[in-house]
Short mmCIF file of C-alpha atoms in Angstrom, two decimals:
data_model
loop_
_atom_site.label_atom_id
_atom_site.label_comp_id
_atom_site.label_asym_id
_atom_site.label_seq_id
_atom_site.Cartn_x
_atom_site.Cartn_y
_atom_site.Cartn_z
CA MET A 1 9.28 13.28 -119.69
CA GLU A 2 5.82 12.65 -121.11
CA GLN A 3 6.13 11.11 -124.56
CA ASP A 4 2.57 10.10 -125.53
CA GLY A 5 0.82 13.38 -124.77
CA LYS A 6 -1.20 12.10 -121.81
CA ALA A 7 -1.21 14.48 -118.87
CA GLN A 8 0.25 13.09 -115.68
CA LEU A 9 1.11 14.51 -112.28
CA SER A 10 3.96 14.27 -109.87
CA GLN A 11 3.16 11.93 -107.01
CA GLN A 12 5.33 13.96 -104.68
CA GLN A 13 3.22 15.82 -102.11
CA THR A 14 4.15 19.44 -101.57
CA ALA A 15 4.37 19.69 -97.80
CA SER A 16 7.43 21.50 -96.48
CA SER A 17 8.96 22.02 -93.07
CA ASN A 18 9.66 25.62 -94.18
CA GLY A 19 6.12 26.41 -95.19
CA PRO A 20 2.46 25.44 -95.00
CA SER A 21 1.19 21.98 -95.88
CA ALA A 22 -1.02 22.08 -98.95
CA GLU A 23 -2.84 18.96 -97.86
CA ASP A 24 -4.03 20.65 -94.67
CA ASN A 25 -5.30 23.83 -96.33
CA PHE A 26 -6.40 23.88 -99.97
CA CYS A 27 -9.73 22.21 -100.70
CA PHE A 28 -8.31 19.98 -103.45
CA PRO A 29 -5.20 17.77 -103.56
CA ILE A 30 -2.14 19.73 -104.68
CA CYS A 31 1.13 18.49 -106.13
CA GLU A 32 4.00 19.98 -108.09
CA LEU A 33 3.06 20.58 -111.72
CA GLU A 34 5.53 20.41 -114.58
CA ASN A 35 5.89 20.58 -118.35
CA ASP A 36 8.83 21.11 -120.68
CA HIS A 37 9.06 24.84 -119.95
CA VAL A 38 8.23 25.36 -116.28
CA LYS A 39 7.78 23.72 -112.91
CA LEU A 40 5.29 24.96 -110.31
CA THR A 41 6.03 24.44 -106.63
CA PRO A 42 4.24 25.79 -103.52
CA PHE A 43 4.99 29.44 -102.82
CA ILE A 44 6.58 29.79 -99.37
CA PRO A 45 6.81 33.43 -98.18
CA SER A 46 9.96 32.91 -96.10
CA VAL A 47 11.74 31.26 -99.03
CA HIS A 48 10.42 32.98 -102.15
CA GLY A 49 9.43 36.35 -100.69
CA PRO A 50 12.97 37.80 -100.39
CA ALA A 51 13.93 36.58 -103.87
CA TYR A 52 10.73 38.01 -105.36
CA TRP A 53 11.21 41.42 -103.72
CA GLU A 54 14.90 41.57 -104.62
CA VAL A 55 14.06 41.35 -108.31
CA THR A 56 10.85 43.40 -108.40
CA HIS A 57 11.44 46.37 -106.09
CA ALA A 58 13.20 48.32 -108.85
CA HIS A 59 10.37 47.64 -111.33
CA PRO A 60 7.23 49.37 -110.06
CA GLU A 61 5.69 49.01 -113.52
CA ILE A 62 4.96 45.38 -112.64
CA TYR A 63 2.15 46.64 -110.40
CA THR A 64 0.49 48.99 -112.89
CA PHE A 65 -2.62 46.82 -113.25
CA LEU A 66 -2.43 45.06 -109.89
CA PRO A 67 -4.33 46.12 -106.76
CA LEU A 68 -1.15 45.83 -104.68
CA GLY A 69 2.35 47.27 -104.54
CA PRO A 70 4.84 48.56 -105.24
CA PHE A 71 6.61 47.84 -101.95
CA PRO A 72 9.45 50.13 -100.77
CA THR A 73 11.03 47.52 -98.50
CA LEU A 74 11.17 43.75 -98.08
CA ASP A 75 9.50 44.08 -94.68
CA ALA A 76 6.60 45.98 -96.24
CA PHE A 77 6.16 43.26 -98.85
CA LEU A 78 6.30 40.42 -96.31
CA ALA A 79 3.85 42.23 -94.04
CA HIS A 80 1.42 42.56 -96.94
CA ILE A 81 1.55 38.94 -98.06
CA ALA A 82 1.68 37.34 -94.59
CA PRO A 83 -2.13 37.27 -94.12
CA ARG A 84 -2.94 37.01 -97.82
CA TRP A 85 -0.58 34.73 -99.77
CA VAL A 86 -1.05 31.60 -97.71
CA PRO A 87 -2.83 28.35 -98.58
CA ARG A 88 -6.44 28.35 -97.48
CA PRO A 89 -9.47 26.32 -98.61
CA ASP A 90 -10.17 28.49 -101.65
CA GLN A 91 -6.63 29.60 -102.56
CA PHE A 92 -3.21 28.21 -103.38
CA ILE A 93 -0.19 30.06 -104.81
CA PHE A 94 2.70 28.55 -106.75
CA ALA A 95 6.22 29.74 -107.42
CA ILE A 96 7.08 29.41 -111.11
CA TYR A 97 10.47 28.01 -112.06
CA SER A 98 11.68 28.36 -115.63
CA LYS A 99 13.72 25.60 -117.19
CA ALA A 100 15.39 28.09 -119.56
CA SER A 101 18.31 29.27 -117.43
CA ALA A 102 19.61 31.69 -120.05
CA CYS A 103 17.51 34.55 -118.69
CA ALA A 104 17.80 33.66 -115.02
CA PRO A 105 18.28 36.66 -112.71
CA THR A 106 21.43 36.87 -110.63
CA LEU A 107 20.39 36.38 -107.02
CA ASP A 108 22.02 35.25 -103.81
CA ALA A 109 18.73 33.99 -102.39
CA ASP A 110 18.24 30.23 -102.23
CA ALA A 111 14.87 30.61 -103.93
CA ALA A 112 16.50 31.76 -107.17
CA THR A 113 17.10 28.18 -108.28
CA HIS A 114 15.35 24.87 -107.92
CA THR A 115 17.27 21.69 -108.66
CA ASN A 116 15.93 18.94 -110.88
CA THR A 117 17.03 15.90 -108.88
CA ASP A 118 17.14 13.72 -111.99
CA THR A 119 19.55 15.88 -113.99
CA GLU A 120 20.92 18.33 -111.37
CA THR A 121 19.86 21.15 -113.71
CA PRO A 122 19.00 24.40 -111.88
CA TYR A 123 15.67 26.03 -112.71
CA ALA A 124 15.29 29.79 -112.30
CA PHE A 125 12.63 31.44 -110.14
CA ALA A 126 10.46 33.25 -112.70
CA GLY A 127 7.29 34.45 -111.00
CA LEU A 128 3.99 33.55 -109.38
CA CYS A 129 0.63 32.05 -110.28
CA GLY A 130 -2.18 30.31 -108.47
CA TYR A 131 -5.81 29.46 -107.82
CA ILE A 132 -8.26 31.68 -105.92
CA SER A 133 -12.04 31.72 -105.28
CA THR A 134 -12.17 27.93 -105.51
CA VAL A 135 -15.57 26.40 -104.71
CA PRO A 136 -15.64 22.59 -104.57
CA ALA A 137 -19.44 22.49 -104.45
CA HIS A 138 -19.58 24.21 -107.83
CA LEU A 139 -16.44 22.58 -109.27
CA SER A 140 -15.00 25.98 -110.08
CA THR A 141 -11.84 27.99 -109.53
CA GLU A 142 -10.09 31.14 -110.77
CA ILE A 143 -6.55 31.57 -112.04
CA ALA A 144 -4.84 34.59 -110.51
CA TYR A 145 -1.66 36.04 -108.98
CA LEU A 146 -0.06 36.03 -112.43
CA ILE A 147 3.20 37.94 -111.99
CA SER A 148 6.27 37.40 -114.16
CA LEU A 149 9.66 38.62 -112.97
CA PRO A 150 11.11 41.20 -115.38
CA ALA A 151 13.69 38.90 -117.00
CA PHE A 152 10.99 36.40 -117.95
CA GLN A 153 8.35 38.69 -119.41
CA GLY A 154 7.68 37.86 -123.03
CA THR A 155 9.50 34.50 -122.84
CA GLY A 156 6.41 32.26 -122.75
CA VAL A 157 6.92 31.29 -119.11
CA MET A 158 3.52 32.57 -117.98
CA SER A 159 1.70 30.89 -120.87
CA ALA A 160 3.31 27.58 -119.92
CA ALA A 161 2.42 28.09 -116.25
CA VAL A 162 -1.23 28.97 -116.92
CA ALA A 163 -1.48 25.99 -119.27
CA LEU A 164 -0.46 23.77 -116.35
CA LEU A 165 -3.06 25.31 -114.05
CA MET A 166 -5.74 24.84 -116.70
CA GLN A 167 -4.82 21.22 -117.32
CA TYR A 168 -4.76 20.28 -113.65
CA ALA A 169 -8.11 21.98 -113.07
CA LEU A 170 -10.01 20.79 -116.16
CA LEU A 171 -8.67 17.34 -116.94
CA LEU A 172 -10.85 14.53 -115.62
CA SER A 173 -9.64 12.63 -112.56
CA SER A 174 -8.99 9.64 -114.82
CA GLU A 175 -6.56 11.86 -116.74
CA GLY A 176 -4.78 13.16 -113.63
CA GLY A 177 -6.78 16.35 -113.09
CA LEU A 178 -9.47 17.69 -110.78
CA GLY A 179 -12.34 17.48 -113.25
CA LEU A 180 -13.63 21.01 -112.60
CA ARG A 181 -16.41 22.53 -114.68
CA ARG A 182 -15.26 26.15 -114.79
CA VAL A 183 -11.96 28.03 -114.64
CA GLN A 184 -12.34 31.79 -114.43
CA TYR A 185 -9.87 34.57 -115.29
CA GLN A 186 -10.31 38.23 -114.27
CA THR A 187 -8.17 41.20 -115.24
CA ASP A 188 -8.25 44.97 -115.58
CA ALA A 189 -10.31 45.68 -118.69
CA ASN A 190 -7.49 47.96 -119.91
CA ASN A 191 -4.75 45.35 -119.47
CA GLU A 192 -4.34 44.29 -123.09
CA ARG A 193 -1.34 42.09 -122.34
CA SER A 194 -3.26 40.06 -119.77
CA LEU A 195 -6.31 39.85 -122.02
CA GLY A 196 -4.11 38.66 -124.87
CA LEU A 197 -2.65 35.88 -122.73
CA ALA A 198 -6.12 34.71 -121.72
CA ARG A 199 -7.45 34.70 -125.26
CA LYS A 200 -4.38 32.86 -126.55
CA LEU A 201 -5.10 30.08 -124.08
CA GLY A 202 -8.74 29.76 -125.04
CA PHE A 203 -10.51 31.86 -122.41
CA ARG A 204 -13.75 33.44 -123.62
CA LEU A 205 -14.76 36.96 -122.63
CA GLU A 206 -18.05 36.81 -120.71
CA GLY A 207 -18.38 40.48 -119.95
CA VAL A 208 -16.99 43.54 -118.18
CA MET A 209 -17.95 44.27 -114.58
CA ARG A 210 -17.89 48.05 -114.27
CA TRP A 211 -16.36 49.59 -111.15
CA LYS A 212 -15.60 46.10 -109.82
CA ARG A 213 -12.64 47.13 -107.67
CA ALA A 214 -11.39 50.10 -105.72
CA THR A 215 -7.71 50.62 -106.46
CA PRO A 216 -5.00 52.71 -104.76
CA GLY A 217 -5.23 56.36 -105.68
CA ASP A 218 -1.65 56.52 -106.97
CA LYS A 219 -2.42 54.01 -109.73
CA GLU A 220 -4.13 54.54 -113.06
CA GLY A 221 -7.87 54.15 -112.82
CA LEU A 222 -11.29 55.73 -112.93
CA GLU A 223 -11.88 58.90 -110.97
CA PRO A 224 -14.74 58.64 -108.44
CA ARG A 225 -17.58 61.13 -108.24
CA ALA A 226 -17.55 64.09 -105.88
CA GLY A 227 -18.45 63.05 -102.35
CA ASP A 228 -17.36 59.44 -102.85
CA ALA A 229 -16.99 57.43 -99.62
CA ARG A 230 -13.38 56.54 -100.52
CA PRO A 231 -12.01 59.57 -102.37
CA GLU A 232 -8.42 58.39 -101.88
CA THR A 233 -9.04 55.46 -104.23
CA LYS A 234 -9.83 55.03 -107.92
CA GLY A 235 -12.00 52.48 -109.70
CA ARG A 236 -11.42 49.60 -112.11
CA HIS A 237 -13.54 47.91 -114.74
CA THR A 238 -12.84 44.17 -114.64
CA ALA A 239 -12.98 41.84 -117.64
CA VAL A 240 -14.30 38.37 -116.79
CA LEU A 241 -13.24 35.42 -118.95
CA ALA A 242 -13.61 31.68 -118.50
CA VAL A 243 -12.96 28.24 -119.90
CA CYS A 244 -15.67 25.73 -119.01
CA TRP A 245 -15.62 21.97 -119.38
CA ASP A 246 -17.50 22.07 -122.69
CA ASP A 247 -15.06 24.65 -124.13
CA TRP A 248 -12.27 22.38 -122.92
CA GLU A 249 -13.61 19.26 -124.57
CA GLU A 250 -14.56 21.10 -127.77
CA GLY A 251 -11.09 22.36 -128.61
CA VAL A 252 -9.33 24.26 -125.82
CA LYS A 253 -7.72 21.08 -124.48
CA GLU A 254 -6.01 20.48 -127.83
CA GLN A 255 -5.27 24.20 -128.25
CA ILE A 256 -3.09 24.42 -125.14
CA SER A 257 -1.65 20.91 -125.33
CA ARG A 258 0.97 21.95 -127.83
CA PRO A 259 4.60 20.80 -127.52
CA GLY A 260 6.16 22.04 -124.31
CA HIS A 261 2.88 22.77 -122.50
CA VAL A 262 1.67 19.23 -121.77
CA MET A 263 1.72 18.33 -118.08
CA TYR A 264 3.79 15.28 -117.15
CA ALA A 265 5.19 13.43 -114.18
CA ALA A 266 8.22 15.06 -112.54
#
């Protein structure tokens, strides 16, 4: 475990015979990320998909502010994510594992636990997170796909996971990070819980993009005008927040590097 507060990374590469190789897809090097609270490993649809659906299918409220779901069957969920939730140059998704097993869901799926090889302690599958819209030429990325499984909502798991993504993105290469200049965060402008998480971690509101997304008509949203080209959908105002390298160096780095959130070698 990291003792002196310096962020380090696991040297283990995250290629898997059961899933895509991160090295061959995402535009930046990817490795497992870990702090005292959570461990992030590559999301593999065939491994994590069934476990995710098993826990979430009875909780449609998870999708209230998301432009996807709910999914009535596992097949429907897998069909949706197959072309979308895969590593590509601008995107990479992680499975979140919580180190607090007390609230671990009861699942038969292998993805429900992840073993710490040093201590043989099982970690519980707790949700998803990742990077999207990554542009190496501009040294920028966006944190997205933030979904906590029901048992882990309000436990601090997502805060710890986002803190890891921020550290890996914004720390200089000499500190074990990518040295990016900008990390963006977008959310439904009415999603106070998501906005609260972002603000707690130092993201600054840059503005609200009105009617940024078309959302499924069965979700809450803005009603379109008469004669709209897609009357079966609704609209969403999107809040745009960001942490840039100067915010990071001027206080955000210390703000999120509190006990339990500091990234260290696995």
